[in-house]
XYZ file of C-alpha atoms in Angstrom:
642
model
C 152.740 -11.076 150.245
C 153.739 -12.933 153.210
C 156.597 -14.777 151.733
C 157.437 -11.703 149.799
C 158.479 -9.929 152.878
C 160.294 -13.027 154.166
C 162.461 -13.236 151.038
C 163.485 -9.149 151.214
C 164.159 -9.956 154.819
C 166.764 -13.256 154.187
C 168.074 -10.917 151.481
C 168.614 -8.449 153.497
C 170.094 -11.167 156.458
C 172.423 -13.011 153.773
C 174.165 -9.450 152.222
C 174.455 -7.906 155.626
C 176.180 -10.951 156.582
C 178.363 -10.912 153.478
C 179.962 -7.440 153.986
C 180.887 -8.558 157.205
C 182.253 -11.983 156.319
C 185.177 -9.909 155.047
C 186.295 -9.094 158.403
C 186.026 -12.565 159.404
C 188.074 -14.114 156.216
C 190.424 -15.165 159.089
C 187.538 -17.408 160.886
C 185.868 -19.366 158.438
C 187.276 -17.525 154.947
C 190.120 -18.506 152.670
C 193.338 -17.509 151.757
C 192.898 -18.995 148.014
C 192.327 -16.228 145.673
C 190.379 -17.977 143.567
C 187.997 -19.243 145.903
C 187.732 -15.756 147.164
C 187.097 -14.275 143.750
C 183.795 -16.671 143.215
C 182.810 -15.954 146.515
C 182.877 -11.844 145.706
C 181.053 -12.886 142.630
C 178.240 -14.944 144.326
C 177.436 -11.545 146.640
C 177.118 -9.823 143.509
C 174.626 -11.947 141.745
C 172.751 -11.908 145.737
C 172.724 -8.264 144.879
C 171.176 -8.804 141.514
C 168.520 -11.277 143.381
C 170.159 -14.259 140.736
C 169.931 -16.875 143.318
C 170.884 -19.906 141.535
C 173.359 -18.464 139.646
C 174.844 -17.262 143.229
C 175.010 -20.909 144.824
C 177.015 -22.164 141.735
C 179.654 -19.500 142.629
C 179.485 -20.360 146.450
C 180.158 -23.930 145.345
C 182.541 -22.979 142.971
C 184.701 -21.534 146.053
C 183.830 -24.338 147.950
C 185.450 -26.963 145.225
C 188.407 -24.213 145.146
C 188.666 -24.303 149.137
C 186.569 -26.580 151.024
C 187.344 -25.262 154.325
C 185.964 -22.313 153.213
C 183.061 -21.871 155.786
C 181.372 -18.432 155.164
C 180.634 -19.614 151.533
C 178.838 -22.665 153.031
C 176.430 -20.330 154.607
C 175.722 -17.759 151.818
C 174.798 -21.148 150.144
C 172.624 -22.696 152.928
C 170.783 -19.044 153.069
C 170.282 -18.730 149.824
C 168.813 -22.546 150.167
C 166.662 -21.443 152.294
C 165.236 -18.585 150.400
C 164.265 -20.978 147.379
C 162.698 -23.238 149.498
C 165.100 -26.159 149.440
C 165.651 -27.137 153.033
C 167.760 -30.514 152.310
C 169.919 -28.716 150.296
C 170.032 -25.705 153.293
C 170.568 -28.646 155.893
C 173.703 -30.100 154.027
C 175.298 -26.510 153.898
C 175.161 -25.892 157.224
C 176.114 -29.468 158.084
C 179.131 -28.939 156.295
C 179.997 -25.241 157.142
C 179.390 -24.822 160.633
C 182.016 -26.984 162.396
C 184.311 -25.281 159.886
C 183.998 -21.250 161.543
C 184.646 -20.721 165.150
C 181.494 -20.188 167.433
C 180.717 -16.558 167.913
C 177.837 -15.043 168.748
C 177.127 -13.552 165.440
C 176.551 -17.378 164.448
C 173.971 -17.648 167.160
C 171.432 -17.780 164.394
C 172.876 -19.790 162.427
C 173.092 -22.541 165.305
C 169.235 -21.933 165.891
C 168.329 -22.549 162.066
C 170.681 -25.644 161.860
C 168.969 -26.756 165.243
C 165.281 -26.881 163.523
C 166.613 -28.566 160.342
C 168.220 -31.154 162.558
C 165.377 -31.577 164.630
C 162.736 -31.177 161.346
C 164.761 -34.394 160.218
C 164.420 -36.545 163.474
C 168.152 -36.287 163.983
C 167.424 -35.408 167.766
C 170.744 -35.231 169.341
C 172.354 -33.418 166.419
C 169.657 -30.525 167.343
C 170.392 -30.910 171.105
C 173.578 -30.067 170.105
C 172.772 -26.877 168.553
C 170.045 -25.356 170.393
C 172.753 -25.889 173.085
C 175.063 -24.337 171.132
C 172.940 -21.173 170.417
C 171.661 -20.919 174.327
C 175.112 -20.359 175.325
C 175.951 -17.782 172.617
C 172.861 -16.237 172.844
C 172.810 -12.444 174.652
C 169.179 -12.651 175.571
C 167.913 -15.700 177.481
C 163.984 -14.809 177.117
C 164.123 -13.472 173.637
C 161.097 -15.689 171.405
C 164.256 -17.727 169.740
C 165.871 -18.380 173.373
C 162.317 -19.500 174.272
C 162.109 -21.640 171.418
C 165.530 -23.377 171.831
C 164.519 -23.960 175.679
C 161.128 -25.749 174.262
C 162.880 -27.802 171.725
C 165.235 -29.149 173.673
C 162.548 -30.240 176.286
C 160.931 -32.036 172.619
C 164.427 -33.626 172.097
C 164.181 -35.339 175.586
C 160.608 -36.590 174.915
C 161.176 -37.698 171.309
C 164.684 -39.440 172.865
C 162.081 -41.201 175.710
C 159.471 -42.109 173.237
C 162.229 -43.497 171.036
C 163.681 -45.451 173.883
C 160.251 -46.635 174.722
C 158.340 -47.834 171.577
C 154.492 -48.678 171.763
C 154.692 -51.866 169.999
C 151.689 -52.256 167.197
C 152.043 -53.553 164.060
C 150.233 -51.642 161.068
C 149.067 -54.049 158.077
C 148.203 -52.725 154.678
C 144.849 -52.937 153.491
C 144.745 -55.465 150.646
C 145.598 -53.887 147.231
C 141.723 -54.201 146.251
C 141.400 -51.372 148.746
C 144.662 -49.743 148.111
C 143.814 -49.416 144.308
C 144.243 -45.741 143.714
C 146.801 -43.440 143.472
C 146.590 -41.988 147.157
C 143.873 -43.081 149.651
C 143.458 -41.509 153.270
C 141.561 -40.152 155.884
C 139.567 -43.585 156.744
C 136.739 -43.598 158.555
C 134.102 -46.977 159.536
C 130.777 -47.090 160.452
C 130.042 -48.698 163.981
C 129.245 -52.583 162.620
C 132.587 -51.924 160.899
C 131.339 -52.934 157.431
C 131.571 -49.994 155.770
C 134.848 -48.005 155.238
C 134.882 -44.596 154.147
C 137.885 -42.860 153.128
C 139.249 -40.042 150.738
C 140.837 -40.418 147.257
C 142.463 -39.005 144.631
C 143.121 -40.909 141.536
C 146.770 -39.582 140.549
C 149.512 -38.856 143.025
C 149.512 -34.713 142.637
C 147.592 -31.887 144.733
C 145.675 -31.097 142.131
C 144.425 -34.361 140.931
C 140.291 -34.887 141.791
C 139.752 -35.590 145.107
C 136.418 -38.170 145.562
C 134.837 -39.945 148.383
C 134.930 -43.799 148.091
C 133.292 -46.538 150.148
C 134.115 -49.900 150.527
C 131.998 -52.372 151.710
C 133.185 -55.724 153.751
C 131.076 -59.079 152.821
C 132.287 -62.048 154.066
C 134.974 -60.930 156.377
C 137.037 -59.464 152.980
C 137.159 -55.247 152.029
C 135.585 -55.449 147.928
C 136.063 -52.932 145.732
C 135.755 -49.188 146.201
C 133.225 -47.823 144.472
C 132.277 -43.575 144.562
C 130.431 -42.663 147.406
C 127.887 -40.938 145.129
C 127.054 -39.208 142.064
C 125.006 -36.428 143.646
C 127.679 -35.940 146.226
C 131.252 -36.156 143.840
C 131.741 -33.584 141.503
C 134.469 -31.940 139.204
C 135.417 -30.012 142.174
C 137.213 -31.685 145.542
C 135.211 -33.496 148.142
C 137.549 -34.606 150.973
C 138.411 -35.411 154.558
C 134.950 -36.380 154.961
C 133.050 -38.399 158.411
C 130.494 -40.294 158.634
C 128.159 -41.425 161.499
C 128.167 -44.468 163.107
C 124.944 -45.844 161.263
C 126.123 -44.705 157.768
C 123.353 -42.063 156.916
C 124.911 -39.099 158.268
C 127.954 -37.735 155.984
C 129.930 -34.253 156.530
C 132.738 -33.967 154.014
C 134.741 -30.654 152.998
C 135.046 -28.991 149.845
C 136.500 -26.052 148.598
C 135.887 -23.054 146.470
C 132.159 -23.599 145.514
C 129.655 -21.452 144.086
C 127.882 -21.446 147.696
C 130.989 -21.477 149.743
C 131.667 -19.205 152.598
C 135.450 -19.588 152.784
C 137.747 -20.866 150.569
C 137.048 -24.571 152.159
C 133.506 -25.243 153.809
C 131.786 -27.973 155.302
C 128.597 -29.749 153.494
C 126.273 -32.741 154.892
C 124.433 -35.320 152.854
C 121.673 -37.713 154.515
C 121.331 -41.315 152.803
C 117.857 -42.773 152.695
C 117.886 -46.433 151.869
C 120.239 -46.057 149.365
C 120.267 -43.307 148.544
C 122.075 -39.997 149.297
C 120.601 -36.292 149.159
C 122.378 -33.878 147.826
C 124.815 -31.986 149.710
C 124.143 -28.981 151.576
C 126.892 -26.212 152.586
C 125.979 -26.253 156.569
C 125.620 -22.575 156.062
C 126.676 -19.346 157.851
C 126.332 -20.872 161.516
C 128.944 -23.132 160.828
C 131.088 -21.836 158.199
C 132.728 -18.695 157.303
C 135.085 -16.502 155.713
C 138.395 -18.629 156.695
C 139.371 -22.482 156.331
C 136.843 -24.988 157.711
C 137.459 -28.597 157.621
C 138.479 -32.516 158.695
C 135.161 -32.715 160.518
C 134.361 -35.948 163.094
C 130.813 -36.694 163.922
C 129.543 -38.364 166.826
C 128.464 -42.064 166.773
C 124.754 -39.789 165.968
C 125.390 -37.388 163.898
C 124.272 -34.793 166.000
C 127.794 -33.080 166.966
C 130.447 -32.399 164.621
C 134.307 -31.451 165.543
C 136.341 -29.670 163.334
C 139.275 -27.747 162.377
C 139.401 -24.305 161.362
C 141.704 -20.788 161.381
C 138.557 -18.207 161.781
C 139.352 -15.626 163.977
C 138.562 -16.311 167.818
C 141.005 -19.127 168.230
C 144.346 -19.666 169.785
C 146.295 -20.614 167.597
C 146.930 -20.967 163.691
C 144.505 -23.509 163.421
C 142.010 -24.823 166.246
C 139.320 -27.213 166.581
C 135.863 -26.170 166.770
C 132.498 -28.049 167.729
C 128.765 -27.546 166.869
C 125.666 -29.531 167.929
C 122.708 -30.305 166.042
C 119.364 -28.440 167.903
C 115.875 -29.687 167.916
C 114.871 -28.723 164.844
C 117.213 -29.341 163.172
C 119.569 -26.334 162.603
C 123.161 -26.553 163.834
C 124.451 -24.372 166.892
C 127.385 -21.537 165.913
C 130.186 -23.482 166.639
C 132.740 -22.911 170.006
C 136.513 -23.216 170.619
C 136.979 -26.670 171.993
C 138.945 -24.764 174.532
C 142.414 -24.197 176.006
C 142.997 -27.980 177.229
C 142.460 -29.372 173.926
C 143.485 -26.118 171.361
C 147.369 -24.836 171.665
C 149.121 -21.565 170.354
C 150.578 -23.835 167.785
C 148.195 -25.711 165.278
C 145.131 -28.158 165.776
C 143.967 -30.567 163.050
C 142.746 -33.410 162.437
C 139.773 -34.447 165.704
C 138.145 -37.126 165.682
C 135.805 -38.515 168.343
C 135.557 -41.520 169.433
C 132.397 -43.675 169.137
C 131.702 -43.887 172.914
C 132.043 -40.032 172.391
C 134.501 -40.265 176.174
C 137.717 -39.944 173.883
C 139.214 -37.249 171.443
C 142.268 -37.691 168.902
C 144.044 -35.261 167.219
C 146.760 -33.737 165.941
C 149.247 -30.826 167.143
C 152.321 -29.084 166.982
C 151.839 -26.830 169.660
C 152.507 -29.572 172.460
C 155.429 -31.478 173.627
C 156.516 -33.979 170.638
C 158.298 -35.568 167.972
C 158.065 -33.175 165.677
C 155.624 -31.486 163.583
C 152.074 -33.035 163.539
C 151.888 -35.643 166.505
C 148.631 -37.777 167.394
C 147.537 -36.849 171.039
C 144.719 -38.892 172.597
C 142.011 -36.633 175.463
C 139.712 -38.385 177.704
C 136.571 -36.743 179.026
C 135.566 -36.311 182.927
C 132.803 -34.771 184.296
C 134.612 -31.399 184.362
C 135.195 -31.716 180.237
C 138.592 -33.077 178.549
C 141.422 -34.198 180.836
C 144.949 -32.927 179.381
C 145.875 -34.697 175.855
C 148.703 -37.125 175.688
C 150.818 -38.308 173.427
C 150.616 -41.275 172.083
C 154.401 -41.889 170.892
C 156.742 -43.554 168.823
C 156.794 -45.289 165.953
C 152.979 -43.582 165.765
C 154.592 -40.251 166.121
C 158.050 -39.197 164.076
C 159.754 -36.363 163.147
C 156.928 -35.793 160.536
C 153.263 -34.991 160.246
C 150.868 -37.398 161.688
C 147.268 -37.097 161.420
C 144.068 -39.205 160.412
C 143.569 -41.683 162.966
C 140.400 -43.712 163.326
C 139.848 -45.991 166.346
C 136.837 -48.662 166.291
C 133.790 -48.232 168.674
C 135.055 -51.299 170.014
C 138.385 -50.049 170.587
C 140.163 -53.456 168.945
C 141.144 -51.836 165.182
C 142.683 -48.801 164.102
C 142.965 -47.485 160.701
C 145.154 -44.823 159.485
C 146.670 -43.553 156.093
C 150.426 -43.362 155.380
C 153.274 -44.797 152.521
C 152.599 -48.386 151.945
C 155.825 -50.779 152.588
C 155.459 -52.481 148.832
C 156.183 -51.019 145.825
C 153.252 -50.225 143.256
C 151.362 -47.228 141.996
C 150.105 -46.299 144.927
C 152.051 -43.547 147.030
C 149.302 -43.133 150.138
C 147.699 -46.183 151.251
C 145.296 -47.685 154.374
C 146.756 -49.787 156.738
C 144.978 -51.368 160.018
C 146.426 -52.252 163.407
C 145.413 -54.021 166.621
C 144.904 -51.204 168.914
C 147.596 -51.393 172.100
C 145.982 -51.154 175.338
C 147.710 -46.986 175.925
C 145.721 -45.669 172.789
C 142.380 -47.038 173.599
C 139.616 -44.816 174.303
C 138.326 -44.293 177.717
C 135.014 -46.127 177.020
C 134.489 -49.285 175.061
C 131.570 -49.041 173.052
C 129.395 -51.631 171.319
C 126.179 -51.338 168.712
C 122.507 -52.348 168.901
C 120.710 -52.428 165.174
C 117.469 -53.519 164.089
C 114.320 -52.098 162.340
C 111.129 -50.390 163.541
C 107.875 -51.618 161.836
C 104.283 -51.080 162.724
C 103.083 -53.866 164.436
C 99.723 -54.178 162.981
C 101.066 -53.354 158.590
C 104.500 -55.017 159.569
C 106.201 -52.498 157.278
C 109.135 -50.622 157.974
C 108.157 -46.730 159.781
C 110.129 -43.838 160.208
C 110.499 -43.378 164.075
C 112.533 -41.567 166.663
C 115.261 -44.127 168.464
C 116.490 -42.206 171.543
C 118.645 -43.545 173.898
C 119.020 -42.181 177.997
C 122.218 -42.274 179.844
C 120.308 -43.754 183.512
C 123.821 -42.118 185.363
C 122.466 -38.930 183.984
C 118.667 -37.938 184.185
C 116.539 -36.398 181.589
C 120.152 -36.550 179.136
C 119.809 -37.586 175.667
C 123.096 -39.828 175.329
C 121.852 -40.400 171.443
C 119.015 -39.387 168.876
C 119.081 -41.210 165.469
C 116.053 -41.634 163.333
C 115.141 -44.910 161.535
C 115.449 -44.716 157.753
C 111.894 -43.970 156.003
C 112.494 -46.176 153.421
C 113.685 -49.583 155.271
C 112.979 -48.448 159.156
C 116.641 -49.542 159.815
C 118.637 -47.750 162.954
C 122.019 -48.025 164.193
C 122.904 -46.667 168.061
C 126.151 -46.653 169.897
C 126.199 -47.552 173.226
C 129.118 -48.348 175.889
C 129.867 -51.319 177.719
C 128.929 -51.380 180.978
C 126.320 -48.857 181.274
C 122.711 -48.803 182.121
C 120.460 -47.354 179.165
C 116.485 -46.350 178.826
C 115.691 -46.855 174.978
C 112.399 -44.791 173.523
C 111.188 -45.423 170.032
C 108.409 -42.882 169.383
C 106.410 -42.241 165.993
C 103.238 -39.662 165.433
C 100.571 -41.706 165.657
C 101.878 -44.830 167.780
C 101.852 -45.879 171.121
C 105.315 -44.861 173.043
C 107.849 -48.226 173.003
C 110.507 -48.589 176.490
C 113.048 -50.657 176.347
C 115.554 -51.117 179.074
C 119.056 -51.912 178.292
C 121.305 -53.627 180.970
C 125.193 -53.094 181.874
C 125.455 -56.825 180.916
C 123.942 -56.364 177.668
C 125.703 -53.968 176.409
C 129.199 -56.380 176.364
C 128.148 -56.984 172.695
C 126.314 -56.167 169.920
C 122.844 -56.133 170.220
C 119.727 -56.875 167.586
C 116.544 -54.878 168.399
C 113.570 -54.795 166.086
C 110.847 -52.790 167.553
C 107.038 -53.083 166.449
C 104.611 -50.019 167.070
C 101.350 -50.378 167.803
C 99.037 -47.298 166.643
C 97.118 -45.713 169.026
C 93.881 -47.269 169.461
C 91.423 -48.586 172.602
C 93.598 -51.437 173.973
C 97.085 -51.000 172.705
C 99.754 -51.588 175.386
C 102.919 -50.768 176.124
C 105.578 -51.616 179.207
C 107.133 -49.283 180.817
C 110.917 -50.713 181.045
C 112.352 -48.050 182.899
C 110.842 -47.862 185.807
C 112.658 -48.651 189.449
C 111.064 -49.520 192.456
C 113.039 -50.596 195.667
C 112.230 -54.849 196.629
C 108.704 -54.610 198.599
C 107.774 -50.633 198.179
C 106.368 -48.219 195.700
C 108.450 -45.255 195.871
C 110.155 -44.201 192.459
C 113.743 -44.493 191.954
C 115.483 -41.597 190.806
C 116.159 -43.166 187.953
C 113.044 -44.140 186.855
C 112.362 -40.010 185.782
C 113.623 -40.159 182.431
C 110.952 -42.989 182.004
C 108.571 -40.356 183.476
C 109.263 -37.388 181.653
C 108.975 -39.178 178.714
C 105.285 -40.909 179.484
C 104.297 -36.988 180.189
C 105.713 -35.897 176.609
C 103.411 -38.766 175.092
C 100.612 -37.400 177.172
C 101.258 -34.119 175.953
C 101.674 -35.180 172.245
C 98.473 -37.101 172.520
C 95.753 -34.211 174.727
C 92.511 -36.505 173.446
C 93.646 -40.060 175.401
C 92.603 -41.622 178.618
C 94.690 -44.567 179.562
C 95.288 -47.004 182.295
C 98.345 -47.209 184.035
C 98.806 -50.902 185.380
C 100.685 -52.328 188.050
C 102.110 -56.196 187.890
C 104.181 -58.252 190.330
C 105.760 -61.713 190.193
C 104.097 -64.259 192.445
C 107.005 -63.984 195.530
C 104.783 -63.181 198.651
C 101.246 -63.328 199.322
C 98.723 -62.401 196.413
C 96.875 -60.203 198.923
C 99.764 -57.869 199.305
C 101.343 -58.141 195.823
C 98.338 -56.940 195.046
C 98.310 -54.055 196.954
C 101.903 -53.569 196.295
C 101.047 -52.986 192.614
C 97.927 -50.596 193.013
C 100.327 -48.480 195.065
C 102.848 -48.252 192.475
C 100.666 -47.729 189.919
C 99.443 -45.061 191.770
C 102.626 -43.398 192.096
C 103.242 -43.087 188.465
C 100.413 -41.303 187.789
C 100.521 -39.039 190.775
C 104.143 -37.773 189.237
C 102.161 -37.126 186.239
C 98.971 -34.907 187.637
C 102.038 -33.199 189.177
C 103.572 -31.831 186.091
C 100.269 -30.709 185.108
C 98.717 -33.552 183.552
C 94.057 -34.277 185.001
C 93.570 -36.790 186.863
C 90.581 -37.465 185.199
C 92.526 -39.070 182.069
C 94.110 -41.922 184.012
C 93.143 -44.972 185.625
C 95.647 -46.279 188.384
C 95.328 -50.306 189.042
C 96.650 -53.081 190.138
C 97.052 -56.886 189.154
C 99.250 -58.473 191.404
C 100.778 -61.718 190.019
C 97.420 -62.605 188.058
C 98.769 -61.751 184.486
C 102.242 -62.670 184.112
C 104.277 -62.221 181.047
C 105.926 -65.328 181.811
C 106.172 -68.078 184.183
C 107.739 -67.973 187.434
C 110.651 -70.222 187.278
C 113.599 -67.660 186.946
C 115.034 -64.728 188.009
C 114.975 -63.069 184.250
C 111.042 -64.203 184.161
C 110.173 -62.714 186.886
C 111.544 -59.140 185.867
C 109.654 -59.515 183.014
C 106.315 -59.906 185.506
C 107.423 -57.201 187.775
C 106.286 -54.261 185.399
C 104.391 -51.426 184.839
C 102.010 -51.147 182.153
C 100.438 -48.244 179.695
C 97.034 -49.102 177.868
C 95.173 -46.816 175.754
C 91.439 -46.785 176.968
């Protein structure tokens, strides 16, 4: 209906115009009969809504006169109309310089501005935005607006231009690039798995699949489908994946279960093994266009784009959080910094989960679709930037992927050979200006029981120490092989918990230094019975005292939860030094901490009764004395079951 109304209205623009042109056949008509006589005849075929057979007569007087510039127009109009802006752009390129400006060609300047600017040919727009600003009667009419704005774009796009980021994007090899269009690529955190959209033929409607390539020794093999549960007859596309591989969110449109005409739908993979999808239901989806979702390095938040109502713009991006049992939060506007009047698509969020990309059209640009980069504060995202030329052009950009690490990008675009494939995956080395704000890095491993030695399922959940009692990330470790994956960022300070029913709380403590690479952490459970231990890593005493550090609450909190969880137990909480000082008072020193901890506990409510507070001084070490590192390890607090 929509483009209905448009073509009556250009109708309606091009005849008006044409009854007119008559009085103008002075300025811009012709004094060749002939040429005059096929331009009379192209109105009347306008009249009869034969568009194509119109433009033959408009050319018709253009071959008979080609200074003929009203017929140029009728053409480029009637261009327009069908849909056939290069052949609407050449028109007007040729027609224009040949009428004198008026301001009844005001509009045409405008329209011959956009194509211009639609085809990078910035100046050439300048030109004519120019152009229609000075003929223009009203300076703060919408158009007059939008001329003001696209010149500003022409300076930026003229800067950018000026001022390339230099990167250098390399096609994946053609055992990647093996069907008809691949895009959208997304990697798990180890970067050995690459994720990415298909379709096997080169048109829209062609199947659209999820593939996944896997990397063994160094080289990208074969794509393979994702899965047969999870691709169908019907499209699966622009999909994410989290940074461990077992959390998928793809899109797909027009199912029997959909909300909308596209929907989101998650999959979990056990072992190997993928569930089958789910639509994320009415919470997340609804009536209108949901899609191009990015997970966090967890899976546990999910950014998207979508037009249902409530935005502020055409299209905006959206975010939803996983709760604690499991259900997903409605989803909320990103908000003003990040959405636009114009049209969001396209987020993705970084690993380190400090840095958004995306894609707009309602900010200062190139043109179309550019990439803009946002970086989070304290307060939520800074402003977006753009991140330039040759990234950005004159067309649409979108589908960028950035490594946790920050060193590889991958994005989707026309390959530089020739071959069957029209939309290929290239990599680059990131430049320093589209980095994200945090550089993260990966710790893996498996959780057994310690006693069996077999793999568990268990709770891996990682503490920012900067923020207190604030679950940075909460991933469980697969049933079937007790394998995890976690994100976390270089240079901060981390408290680690692995919990399972049934087994004895594990702390682990991860430094600022440890985090400056990846990280393999196998963790063994002990079940709860009399005599099973387990350190406390987390908790901070200043040199020589035993008051708590404030950071030492999430370590706390989370010794109270396994109280909670487990009424029935009794357990000693055990104090242990390093052997610098006398034994008398390192001693003492380590009573009184141990103390301490459980006097935080009685306070939230736990009896006294059920703990034992002591201290060993230096007399059983976890390792000998000779280092610095050692003696951390000996300065400790201890939980055993009684």
């Amino acid at each position: 209906m929509r483009e209905l109304r448009l073509l009556i209205l250009l109708v309606g623009i091009v005849v008006g115009n044409g009854v007119s042109s008559r009085a103008q056949q002075a300025q811009g008509g012709s004094t060749n009969a002939r040429a005059q006589k096929s331009y009379q005849e192209g109105m009347k075929l306008i009249g009869n809504r034969e568009f194509e057979k119109a433009i033959e007569a408009f050319d018709e007087a253009i071959k008979r006169d080609s200074l003929y510039g009203e017929a140029y127009l009728r053409a480029a109009g009637l261009t327009r109309i069908l849909q056939k802006p290069d052949a609407a752009y050449a028109y007007y390129k040729r027609g224009l310089p040949k009428l004198p400006a008026t301001p009844g060609l005001a509009p045409e300047y405008l329209t011959f501005a956009d194509l211009s600017f639609d085809r990078g040919l910035y100046s050439q727009s300048a030109e004519y935005y120019q152009k229609y600003l000075d003929l223009s009667k009203s300076k703060t009419s919408k158009q007059s607006l939008h001329a003001t704005q696209q010149l500003k774009n022409v300076d930026f796009a003229l800067k950018a231009m000026a001022n390339p980021v230099a990167y250098t994007p390399v096609p994946l090899s053609q055992v990647v690039n093996a069907i008809g269009m691949q895009y959208s690529p997304v990697l798990t955190a180890n970067q050995q798995s690459l994720l990415f959209t298909a379709r096997t033929g080169k048109g829209g409607l062609d199947d659209e699949n999820l593939y996944l390539s896997l990397k063994k020794n160094g080289e990208w093999q074969s794509p393979e489908s994702i899965s047969e549960v999870i691709n169908s007859e019907l499209n699966e596309g622009a999909a994410t994946i989290s940074a461990d591989g077992r959390v998928l969110v793809f899109t797909s449109c027009n199912r029997k279960d959909s909300f909308g005409s596209c929907d989101l739908y998650i999959s979990y993979r056990e072992g190997t093994t993928w569930s089958k999808p789910v639509n994320m239901g009415s919470k997340v989806n609804t009536a209108a266009w949901d899609s191009q979702p990015s997970l966090s390095a967890d899976g546990r938040t999910i950014y998207f784009a979508s037009n249902r109502k409530g935005g502020l713009g055409s299209e905006d991006i959206w975010v939803t959080h996983q709760l604690e049992d499991g259900t997903w939060m409605v989803p909320i506007n990103a908000g003003s910094t990040i959405n636009s009047p114009g049209r969001e698509a396209a987020p993705f969020l970084h690993a380190s989960n400090a840095t958004l990309y995306f894609a707009t059209d309602g900010r200062q640009g190139m043109g179309k679709l550019d990439l803009f980069k946002a970086t989070r504060s304290e307060k939520g995202w800074n402003e977006p930037e753009n991140m330039g030329y040759p990234l950005n052009t004159h067309r649409d950009e979108t589908s960028i992927f950035i490594t946790a690490d920050n060193k590889m990008g991958y994005y989707s675009g026309q390959p530089g050979t020739t071959g069957n494939v029209l939309i290929g995956l290239s990599q680059f080395e990131v430049p320093a200006i589209w980095k994200g704000k945090v550089t993260s890095s990966f710790a893996l491993g498996t959780v057994y029981d310690a006693v069996t030695k077999k793999p568990i399922a268990a709770q891996v959940q990682v503490y920012d120490l900067d923020s207190a009692s604030v679950v940075s990330q909460q991933v469980p470790s697969d049933k079937s092989t007790g394998a995890y994956t976690i994100v976390v960022n270089q240079g901060q300070e981390y408290a680690l918990y692995v919990t399972a029913p049934g087994y004895v709380l594990v702390s682990r403590h991860i430094s600022a230094n440890a985090t400056s690479q990846p990280l393999a952490l196998d963790f063994y459970l002990q079940p709860i019975s009399k005599g099973s231990k387990a350190v406390l890593s987390n908790l901070f005493f200043d040199t020589g005292k035993a008051t708590l550090r404030t950071e030492s609450r999430t370590e706390l909190d989370k010794l109270y939860q396994f109280m909670k969880s487990n009424p029935s137990l009794k357990v000693e909480i055990a104090g242990h030094t390093d052997n610098v000082g006398q034994p008398a008072s390192n001693l003492k020193l380590s009573e009184a901490r141990a103390q301490e901890v459980v006097k935080y506990l009685v306070s939230k409510g736990l009896s006294a009764s059920i703990f034992q507070a002591k201290g060993y001084g230096e007399t059983q070490p976890k390792a000998n004395n000779t280092t610095e590192e050692n003696r951390q390890l000996n300065r400790r607090i201890e939980l055993r079951i009684l």
